[in-house]
C-alpha cells in the first residue's frame, strides 16, 4: 500500500515522476502536479471559454480526466503538453455544448508578423498607486479585447504569447500544423492592434476635454 507523499517531499520531483506516483494512487503527488500547472492550465481554459467560473469547472474536469488516464501517458510529449491537450479538449467540448463563442471580428490591418503584442510595462522602480491602477486598467482592456477574438486565434495567442510555448508545442497541443499556428498568431496580433488603436483614438478625443463647467469658470 503506497504511502501518501507530502508536498515538500514531492515538490522537487519531475512531472514524469509525479505521474508515476499518481499511478500508484499517491494523492499527494497529484496535488503537487496540480499546483504546479494550475496557473497555466487555467489561462488556457479561460482563453477558450472567456469565463472564469467555467474555466475553473473545465480545469477540474480535465484533472479528473488526467487522473483516470494517467496510465496512458507514454512520454511522447512533455507532461505539460499532455495536460494542456486534455484541458483544450475539455474546454472545446464545453464550448460546443454551450455555444458560447459567437463573436466575429473582421480581418483588417497589415502589421508585420515579427512584431510582438506583449506589453512591456514593468520596470525596477516602485509602482505608485496611480500607476498600479493604470496598469490594472490596461490589463483589463487587453483581456477584454482578447476575449473579442475568435476562439482559434485567442487560444494560439495565449499559448504563444502568454504561456511562451514554442510553435511546435502549440501545434501539438492544438493538433494543427505549425504554419497554421504562425498564421493564427499573426492574425490575432493584427486584430488586437486594430482594436486597441481604436480604443486609444476614442480615448484621445476626451483628453483635456473643455466642458461646460470649465467654460463657465473662465467666464
Backbone as a ProteinNet text record, in pm:
[ID]
protein_1_A
[PRIMARY]
XXXXXXXXXXXXXXXXXXXXXXXXXXXXXXXXXXXXXXXXXXXXXXXXXXXXXXXXXXXXXXXXXXXXXXXXXXXXXXXXXXXXXXXXXXXXXXXXXXXXXXXXXXXXXXXXXXXXXXXXXXXXXXXXXXXXXXXXXXXXXXXXXXXXXXXXXXXXXXXXXXXXXXXXXXXXXXXXXXXXXXXXXXXXXXXXXXXXXXXXXXXXXXXXXXXXXXXXXXX
[TERTIARY]
85.9	0	88.7	86.1	174.3	136.2	236.2	209.4	189.6	113.5	86.8	209.3	251.6	370	333.3	418.9	397.6	433	374.8	402	549	612.5	753.8	839.7	801.8	881.6	868.3	750.2	725.3	752.9	771.2	778.9	895	1006.1	1124.4	1130.2	1031.2	1033.6	981.8	1026.5	985.3	838.6	780.7	641.6	623.6	720.6	710.4	709.7	794.1	797.9	667.4	613.4	485.3	375.1	374.2	272.8	286	409.3	431.6	374.3	394.4	342.7	190.3	136.4	-9.4	-70.8	-0.8	-47.6	-51.8	19.6	18.2	-75.3	-166.9	-268.1	-206.8	-99.4	-35.4	-103.2	-199.5	-275.9	-192	-91.9	-3.3	72.1	117	186	92.4	-34.8	-131.9	-155.3	-160.1	-177.5	-60.3	61	178.3	171.1	133.8	124.6	20.1	-95	-199.9	-153.2	-93.1	-48.5	60.2	140.9	249.1	194.8	82.9	31.6	-98.8	-151.4	-281.8	-289.5	-192.4	-199.8	-202	-109	-102.9	-229.5	-273.7	-388.5	-516.3	-527.5	-643.8	-645.7	-531.7	-527.7	-563.8	-521.6	-557.4	-708.9	-768.3	-913.5	-987	-937.8	-1001	-993.5	-883.6	-868.9	-974.3	-1011.7	-1111.1	-1252.4	-1279	-1416.9	-1458.5	-1363.3	-1391.3	-1473.6	-1464.2	-1543.4	-1463.2	-1440.8	-1356.9	-1415.6	-1544.5	-1605.1	-1612.2	-1641.5	-1644.8	-1504.7	-1405.2	-1267.1	-1227.8	-1269.6	-1240.2	-1307.6	-1433.8	-1505.5	-1436	-1398.3	-1333	-1198	-1125.6	-995.6	-1009.9	-1111.5	-1135.4	-1169.6	-1254.2	-1289.9	-1166.9	-1080.5	-959.7	-865.7	-855	-770.8	-825.6	-957.1	-1015.9	-983.9	-993.8	-957.8	-812.4	-724.4	-582.7	-557.6	-627.5	-610.3	-653	-766.1	-815.6	-724.6	-658.7	-581.9	-431.2	-391.8	-250	-170.8	-233.3	-164.7	-141.8	-207.4	-191.7	-76.2	-17.2	92.9	216	268.9	381.5	508.9	506.9	626.3	660.9	568.5	595.5	596.5	536	541.8	564.9	584.8	604.6	472.8	482.2	361.9	281.1	351.1	282	197	255	180.8	64.3	87	-18.7	-135.7	-107.1	-212.9	-282.6	-205.3	-263.5	-361	-325.7	-415.5	-545.7	-536.5	-656.8	-746.2	-685.4	-762.7	-827.1	-752.4	-807.8	-924.8	-909.6	-1018.9	-1143	-1123.6	-1236.1	-1303.1	-1220.6	-1275.6	-1353	-1300.9	-1371.2	-1501.4	-1500.9	-1625.1	-1728.8	-1684.2	-1773.5	-1825.8	-1738.1	-1776	-1880	-1858.8	-1955.8	-2090	-2085.1	-2209.1	-2291.8	-2227.3	-2299.9	-2308.1	-2237.1	-2243.6	-2218.6	-2113.4	-2089.6	-2008.9	-1931.2	-1842.2	-1907.3	-1966.4	-2035	-1975.1	-1859.4	-1800	-1733.8	-1761.9	-1697.5	-1624.1	-1493.3	-1413.2	-1358.4	-1378.6	-1328.7	-1177.9	-1120.5	-976	-938.9	-853.3	-801.4	-666.9	-597.1	-464	-357.7	-237.5	-128.6	0.8	-8.3	111.7	204.3	334.3	432.1	423.1	450.1	434	536.2	653.2	758.2	741.4	648.8	628.5	554.6	580.7	520	413.5	298.9	191.4	209.3	306.6	319.3	355.1	276.1	305.1	429.9	510.6	630.7	614.2	549.3	518.4	594.6	652.2	718	855.3	896.2	1030.2	1075	1193.5	1252.9	1208	1141	1102.7	981.1	958.6	842.7	718.3	617.6	498.1	405.8	364.6	274	133.1	44.1	-94.2	-161.5	-135.1	-197.5	-144.2	-12	44.7	-11.4	-27.6	-83	-225.7	-302.7	-440.2	-441.7	-354.7	-346.9	-305.8	-208.2	-161.6	-275.2	-355.7	-468.9	-572.5	-595.5	-692.6	-646	-516.9	-462.7	-473.9	-442.6	-453.8	-597	-693.4	-834.1	-876.1	-824.8	-858.6	-805.1	-678.7	-620.8	-696.4	-730.4	-806.3	-941.9	-1005.7	-1136.9	-1125.1	-1025.1	-1007.1	-963.7	-887.6	-850.2	-973.3	-1068.2	-1191.4	-1272.9	-1255.3	-1330.6	-1278.6	-1157.9	-1101.9	-1175.2	-1180.8	-1232.6	-1150.3	-1214.2	-1150.7	-1022.3	-1015.9	-895.4	-775.7	-796.9	-687.5	-652.8	-756.6	-737.6	-652.1	-681.5	-610.2	-463.7	-437.7	-299.4	-223.7	-287.2	-221.5	-180.4	-270.1	-239.9	-127.5	-132.7	-29.3	108.1	111	240.4	289.9	204.2	249.6	243.4	143.8	128.3	204.3	183.9	248.8	385.1	419.5	553	584.9	484.7	509.7	572.1	649.3	705	595.8	628.1	532.9	500.2	602.9	580	497.6	525.1	447.3	301.6	280	143	71.1	140.7	81.4	42.8	128.9	99.3	-21.4	-27.5	-140.7	-273.3	-272.7	-396.9	-423.5	-325.3	-343.6	-352.9	-274.5	-275.2	-131	-110.6	26.6	93.1	224.5	294.9	266.3	250	220.6	88.3	-8.6	-137.2	-122.2	-34.7	-7.5	45.9	140.9	200.4	95.8	11.6	-91.5	-191.9	-236.6	-335.4	-275.7	-148.5	-85.2	-72.2	-34.6	-23.4	-158.1	-264.7	-396.9	-444.7	-414.8	-453	-383.4	-254.2	-181.1	-238.4	-269.2	-321.8	-455.9	-544	-676.3	-666.2	-577.7	-559.8	-507.5	-409.7	-356.7	-465.8	-545.5	-650.2	-752.1	-793.1	-893.4	-837.9	-712.9	-652.8	-626.4	-593.2	-573.4	-704	-815.2	-945.4	-978.3	-948.2	-971.6	-888.3	-762.9	-675.8	-725.5	-771.9	-824.6	-946.3	-1034.5	-1153.6	-1116.5	-1018.2	-976.9	-910.1	-834.5	-761.4	-854	-974.2	-1067	-1118	-1105.5	-1155.9	-1046.2	-921.2	-812.6	-826.1	-813.2	-826.5	-956.6	-1062.6	-1192	-1237.2	-1277.3	-1320.8	-1472.4	-1519.9	-1663.8	-1727.7	-1858.1	-1933.5	-1894.5	-1867.7	-1831.9	-1702.2	-1601.5	-1475.3	-1495.1	-1577.1	-1605.9	-1672	-1766.4	-1834.5	-1737.2	-1641	-1545.8	-1461.1	-1417.6	-1336.6	-1416.2	-1542.1	-1628.1	-1644.8
-119.1	0	123	206.9	321.7	426.5	490.9	598	728.3	817.8	946.7	1035.8	1095	1180.7	1316.7	1369.4	1506.1	1601.5	1722.7	1821.4	1856.9	1867.7	1903.7	1793.9	1669.8	1558.7	1546.2	1581.4	1563.7	1688.8	1803.1	1930.4	1937	1871.8	1880	1769.2	1684.8	1573.4	1617.4	1549.3	1582.7	1548.5	1608.7	1578.5	1430.2	1372.3	1230.9	1142.1	1177.8	1100.1	1115.7	1236.5	1258.7	1174.7	1167.7	1085.4	939.7	894.6	756.3	731.4	825.3	809.9	823.9	907.8	920.6	787.8	718.7	588	486	515.1	428.2	483.2	569.2	628.3	720.9	788.2	883.9	1019.5	1052	1175.1	1298.3	1283.5	1395.3	1439.3	1342.2	1373.8	1442.7	1400.4	1462.6	1608	1635.5	1773.9	1860.4	1808.4	1884.2	1913	1813.5	1832.7	1938.5	1934.6	2032.7	2173.6	2190.3	2324.1	2376	2286.4	2326	2379.2	2324.7	2359.6	2439.3	2465.7	2531.8	2662.3	2750.5	2884.3	2876.7	2799.4	2789.8	2726.8	2617	2546.1	2627.3	2702.5	2789.8	2895	2956.4	3059.4	3001.3	2878.5	2814.8	2794.3	2740.4	2720	2853.4	2952.6	3084.7	3149.5	3127.6	3183.7	3130.2	3005.6	2944.5	2982	2984	2997.2	3140.7	3229.4	3369.8	3384	3289.7	3292.9	3223.9	3295.5	3240.8	3116	3120.4	3006.6	2884.3	2903.3	2789.9	2732.5	2821.6	2774	2688.8	2729.7	2651	2514.5	2512.3	2384.9	2291.3	2348.2	2268.2	2217.5	2299.8	2257.9	2140.5	2145.2	2033.9	1906.3	1919.7	1803.4	1747.5	1838	1794.6	1719.3	1766.5	1695.2	1555	1543.5	1410.9	1320.7	1378.1	1301.6	1256.3	1349.2	1315.7	1206.1	1213.4	1112.2	974.1	972	843.6	788.9	877.9	837	838	848.1	859.9	741.5	626.3	508.2	510.4	602.4	610.7	700.8	772.5	862.3	780.1	805.7	726.4	809	935	1016.8	1063.5	1054.2	1100.6	1253.3	1318.3	1463.5	1493.6	1620.6	1656.8	1643.7	1633.7	1626.6	1755.3	1867.4	1995.3	1994.1	1946	1939.2	1842.2	1729.6	1628.9	1687.4	1756.3	1817.2	1929.1	2007.8	2118.4	2066.3	1957.6	1899.3	1850.9	1792.9	1747.4	1866.2	1974.8	2094.3	2154.5	2163.7	2220.4	2136.8	2005.4	1919.3	1937	1944	1963.9	2099	2202.5	2337.1	2346	2285.4	2288.6	2208.3	2097.2	2021.9	2107.8	2178.6	2267.3	2377.6	2432.7	2541.4	2495.1	2377.5	2325.1	2297.8	2251.5	2218.8	2342.8	2449.8	2569	2677.1	2658.6	2755	2896.3	2915.5	3046.6	3140.3	3086.8	3174.1	3211.3	3331.2	3377.5	3507.2	3546.3	3673.1	3658.5	3752.3	3755.4	3888.2	3882.2	4003.1	4009	4119.7	4128.4	4132.7	4080	4084.3	4217.3	4293.3	4414.7	4444.5	4539.5	4574.5	4495.9	4550.7	4485.5	4491.9	4470.4	4478.5	4361.2	4382.4	4277.5	4165.5	4042.4	3926.5	3922.6	3983	3969.2	4061.7	4159.7	4250	4178.1	4215.1	4147.9	4233.8	4172.9	4243.1	4238.8	4166.1	4151	4284.3	4333.5	4463.2	4457.5	4562.5	4570.8	4691.4	4671.4	4783.1	4777.4	4663.4	4650.8	4716	4777.4	4829.4	4811.8	4862.7	4837.9	4936.4	5043.7	5142	5094.4	5157.8	5125.3	5186	5105.4	5149.7	5225.9	5344.4	5424.4	5366.9	5403.3	5354.7	5392.7	5513.9	5554.8	5473.3	5443.8	5360.5	5218.5	5166.8	5032	5027	5132.4	5138.4	5143.1	5226.8	5236.6	5103.6	5038.7	4908.3	4806.4	4806.9	4714.2	4745.1	4873.5	4911.6	4869.5	4888.6	4846.8	4695.9	4622.8	4477.2	4433.7	4499	4463.9	4495.6	4606.3	4642.5	4538.8	4496.6	4395.6	4263.9	4223.8	4099.8	4108.5	4225.7	4243.5	4228.8	4291.8	4282	4141.4	4075.3	3936.8	3847.5	3873.5	3795.5	3813	3926.2	3951.4	3872.4	3818.5	3742.6	3609.5	3557.5	3421.7	3322.5	3218	3125.2	3065.7	3038.6	2978.6	3071.6	3201.5	3298.6	3324.8	3332.8	3362.2	3254.3	3129.9	3019.4	3017.6	3036.8	3040	3156	3272.2	3388.3	3360	3301.4	3274.1	3171.4	3065.3	2962.7	3017.4	3100.8	3150.6	3271.2	3370.8	3497.9	3500.1	3435.6	3438.3	3322.2	3201.3	3083.3	3054.3	3125	3115.8	2976.3	2904.9	2777	2803.6	2709.4	2720.9	2696.2	2726.4	2699.8	2551.3	2467.3	2322.5	2271.5	2322.6	2281.5	2323.8	2444.8	2492.7	2408.5	2377.5	2294.6	2157	2100.2	1968.9	1975.4	2080.1	2094	2105.5	2177.9	2205.6	2107.1	2026	1930.5	1996.2	2102.4	2174.7	2188.2	2217.8	2233.8	2359.2	2358.9	2478	2602.6	2584.5	2700.2	2765	2684.4	2738.1	2815.9	2767.8	2841.3	2979.6	2988.3	3117.8	3210.1	3155.3	3237	3290.5	3204.6	3247.2	3348.7	3330.1	3427.1	3562.3	3562.9	3687.2	3759.3	3685.7	3747.9	3796.1	3718.2	3760.3	3891	3901.5	4024.6	4142	4118.2	4224.3	4275.1	4183.7	4221.9	4295.7	4249	4316.3	4457.9	4473	4606.5	4700.2	4651.2	4735.7	4775.6	4680.3	4710.4	4806.8	4784.9	4872.7	5011.4	5019.9	5150.5	5229.6	5161.5	5228.5	5279.2	5197.9	5240.6	5364.4	5364.9	5478.6	5603.9	5588.2	5703.2	5762.9	5675.7	5725.5	5794.7	5738.6	5799.1	5933.8	5946.1	6069.9	6188	6164.2	6273.9	6338.4	6267.5	6320.1	6377	6377	6431.6	6583.6	6637.2	6780.4	6834.7	6759.7	6799.1	6933	7024.8	7158.4	7155.8	7116.8	7100.2	7231.6	7225.8	7346.2	7407.5	7324.3	7376.9	7454.9	7405	7477.4	7608.8	7603	7726.5	7830.2	7785.5	7876.6	7938.5	7861	7914	8023.7	8001.2	8101.5	8229.5	8210	8328.2	8403
0	0	0	-108.9	-115.6	-13.9	41.5	136.1	61.2	124.5	62	72.7	-40.4	-39.8	14.8	96.8	143.5	31.2	37.8	-66.3	-71.8	44.5	46.2	-14.2	5.3	-47	-197.6	-250.4	-394.2	-475.1	-409.1	-479.8	-578.3	-549.4	-635	-739.3	-743.6	-838	-975	-1078	-1213.9	-1235.2	-1338.2	-1373	-1401.8	-1470.7	-1506.7	-1382.8	-1285.6	-1161.7	-1085.3	-1085	-1018.3	-1082.2	-1214.7	-1282.6	-1241.6	-1230.4	-1188.7	-1049.6	-958.9	-823.5	-820	-909.2	-917.3	-961.8	-1052	-1096.4	-983.8	-875.6	-757.3	-649.5	-694.1	-604.7	-500.2	-536.4	-446.1	-465.1	-380.2	-393.4	-364.9	-280.1	-252.2	-377	-455.8	-580.1	-678.4	-679.1	-768.7	-729.7	-600.3	-553.7	-597.9	-587	-630	-779	-858.8	-1004.1	-1038.1	-969.6	-995.4	-963.4	-845.7	-806.8	-900.3	-951.5	-1042.3	-1174.3	-1219.4	-1352.3	-1348.8	-1231.5	-1221.7	-1300.1	-1279.6	-1339.7	-1491.6	-1547.6	-1693.7	-1750.5	-1693	-1747.6	-1732.4	-1622.6	-1607.3	-1717.6	-1746	-1850.1	-1986.2	-2011.9	-2139.3	-2147.1	-2041.8	-2041.3	-2049.2	-1976.4	-1976.5	-2114.2	-2185.4	-2319.3	-2414.7	-2396.2	-2484.3	-2443.1	-2313.3	-2263.9	-2230.4	-2206	-2172.3	-2045.4	-1955.3	-1833.4	-1722.8	-1612.7	-1506.1	-1442.4	-1408.5	-1339.1	-1429.4	-1557.4	-1649.5	-1667.6	-1669.9	-1683.7	-1562.7	-1443.9	-1324.4	-1330.8	-1374.7	-1386.6	-1485.7	-1600.4	-1703.8	-1654.1	-1580.9	-1530.2	-1433	-1347.6	-1256.1	-1333.3	-1435.4	-1517.8	-1588.9	-1636.7	-1707	-1613	-1489.7	-1392.4	-1364.5	-1357.3	-1339.2	-1457.9	-1578.7	-1698.3	-1690.4	-1651.1	-1643.6	-1540.3	-1428.4	-1323.9	-1374.6	-1445.3	-1497	-1607.4	-1680.7	-1797.9	-1772	-1646.2	-1616.4	-1670.7	-1676.7	-1727.9	-1877.1	-1948.6	-2094	-2135.4	-2039.6	-2073.9	-2111.3	-2230.5	-2280.6	-2296.5	-2256.6	-2265.8	-2404.5	-2500.4	-2635.8	-2643.9	-2546.5	-2533	-2385.6	-2353.7	-2213.8	-2137.8	-2006.4	-1923.7	-1938.7	-1949.1	-1967.4	-2093.5	-2203.2	-2329.3	-2317.6	-2254.7	-2235.8	-2157.1	-2047.9	-1967.7	-2044.2	-2117.5	-2193.3	-2297.7	-2364.3	-2465.2	-2401.2	-2282.8	-2213.7	-2178.6	-2130.1	-2095.4	-2220.2	-2328.1	-2452.3	-2501.5	-2501.1	-2546.1	-2459.2	-2328.1	-2236.4	-2259.5	-2277.8	-2298	-2428.9	-2534.3	-2662.4	-2656.2	-2583.3	-2563.8	-2492.2	-2390	-2315.4	-2406.3	-2488.6	-2579	-2680.3	-2736.5	-2833.6	-2766.9	-2643.8	-2573	-2543.7	-2503.9	-2461.4	-2567.9	-2679.4	-2789.7	-2740.2	-2666.4	-2605.4	-2694.7	-2784.8	-2861.8	-2994.1	-3001.9	-3122.3	-3176.2	-3124.6	-3163.5	-3299.7	-3390.8	-3521.4	-3532.2	-3556.5	-3568.5	-3710	-3782.8	-3920.1	-3923.4	-4032.3	-4050.4	-4114.5	-4048	-4108	-4046.7	-4104	-4054.8	-4128	-4132	-4206.7	-4128.1	-3998	-3914.8	-3943.5	-3927.1	-3954.1	-3853.3	-3899.9	-3813.6	-3702.4	-3723.2	-3623.8	-3504.8	-3511.8	-3400.3	-3289	-3166.7	-3052.1	-2989.7	-2951	-2881.6	-2731.6	-2681.4	-2537.4	-2475.4	-2378.5	-2319	-2232.6	-2240.5	-2158.6	-2067.4	-1954.7	-1867.1	-1735.9	-1701.4	-1572.1	-1575.6	-1465.4	-1452.5	-1308.3	-1278.4	-1147.5	-1040	-1080	-980.1	-901.7	-785.7	-703.9	-769.3	-787.6	-858.1	-763.8	-807.3	-726.9	-736.6	-643	-651.6	-783	-831.7	-957.7	-1074.7	-1071.6	-1177.8	-1171.8	-1050.3	-1034.9	-1087.5	-1060.9	-1111	-1262.6	-1318.8	-1464.9	-1525.7	-1462.8	-1511.7	-1512.3	-1405.2	-1397.1	-1504.4	-1530.1	-1632.7	-1771.1	-1798.4	-1928.3	-1944.4	-1835.7	-1841.4	-1870.3	-1802.5	-1826.9	-1969.9	-2022.9	-2160.9	-2258.2	-2237.5	-2325.9	-2313.3	-2190.1	-2169.9	-2239.2	-2229.5	-2293.3	-2444.8	-2503.1	-2648	-2688.9	-2604.4	-2633	-2634.4	-2543.9	-2540.6	-2668.4	-2736.7	-2859.6	-2979.1	-2968.3	-3079.9	-3095.8	-3218.1	-3236.9	-3154.6	-3110.3	-3016.6	-3072.9	-3203	-3261.1	-3248.1	-3271.5	-3261.1	-3115.3	-3033	-2890.7	-2822.9	-2855.4	-2792.6	-2834.5	-2962.4	-3009.9	-2945.5	-2935.7	-2876.4	-2731.7	-2654.5	-2513.8	-2502.1	-2581.2	-2573.1	-2612.6	-2717	-2766	-2686.6	-2667.4	-2610.3	-2457.8	-2401	-2255.7	-2191.7	-2243.3	-2186	-2245.2	-2352.9	-2412.5	-2464.2	-2512.8	-2578.8	-2715.5	-2763.5	-2897.5	-3000.3	-3125.2	-3233.9	-3239.7	-3229.2	-3238	-3119.2	-2998.8	-2881.7	-2895.4	-2943.9	-2964.3	-3068.1	-3175.1	-3280.4	-3226.7	-3142.7	-3085.6	-2992.2	-2909.8	-2817.1	-2890.9	-3002.6	-3075.1	-3188.5	-3221.7	-3330.2	-3466.1	-3487.7	-3614.9	-3663.8	-3793.5	-3844.6	-3788.1	-3774.9	-3727.2	-3810.9	-3942	-4028	-3989	-3947.5	-3904	-3774.2	-3686.1	-3561.9	-3594.9	-3685.9	-3721.7	-3783.2	-3869.5	-3934.2	-3832.9	-3742.5	-3643.2	-3546	-3509.7	-3420.5	-3489	-3614.5	-3690.3	-3695.6	-3724	-3732.1	-3595.7	-3490.8	-3356.1	-3319.5	-3346.5	-3318.4	-3396.3	-3523.5	-3608.1	-3556.2	-3520.8	-3470.9	-3337.6	-3251.5	-3123	-3143	-3231.7	-3257.7	-3308.3	-3401.6	-3458.3	-3352.9	-3268.2	-3165.2	-3060.7	-3018.3	-2918.2	-2975.2	-3103.2	-3165.9	-3168.9	-3195.5	-3193.6	-3053.8	-2952.6	-2813.8	-2781.2	-2826.2	-2799.7	-2870.3	-2992.6	-3066.8	-2997.8	-2949.3	-2880.1	-2749.4	-2678.1	-2551.4	-2573.6	-2684	-2709.7	-2731.9	-2784.7	-2811.3	-2682.8	-2569.2	-2442.9	-2352.8	-2401.2	-2320.9	-2309.6	-2189.4	-2164	-2222.4	-2201	-2256.8	-2197.1	-2283.9	-2240.1	-2226.7	-2107.3	-2089.4	-2047.7	-2031.8	-1999.2	-1866.9	-1764.2	-1633.1	-1638.8	-1713.9	-1725	-1798	-1899.4	-1974.3	-1882.4	-1800.4	-1707.5	-1608.3	-1558.8	-1462	-1524	-1648.8	-1715.3	-1738.2	-1775.9	-1795.4	-1663.7
[MASK]
+++++++++++++++++++++++++++++++++++++++++++++++++++++++++++++++++++++++++++++++++++++++++++++++++++++++++++++++++++++++++++++++++++++++++++++++++++++++++++++++++++++++++++++++++++++++++++++++++++++++++++++++++++++++++++

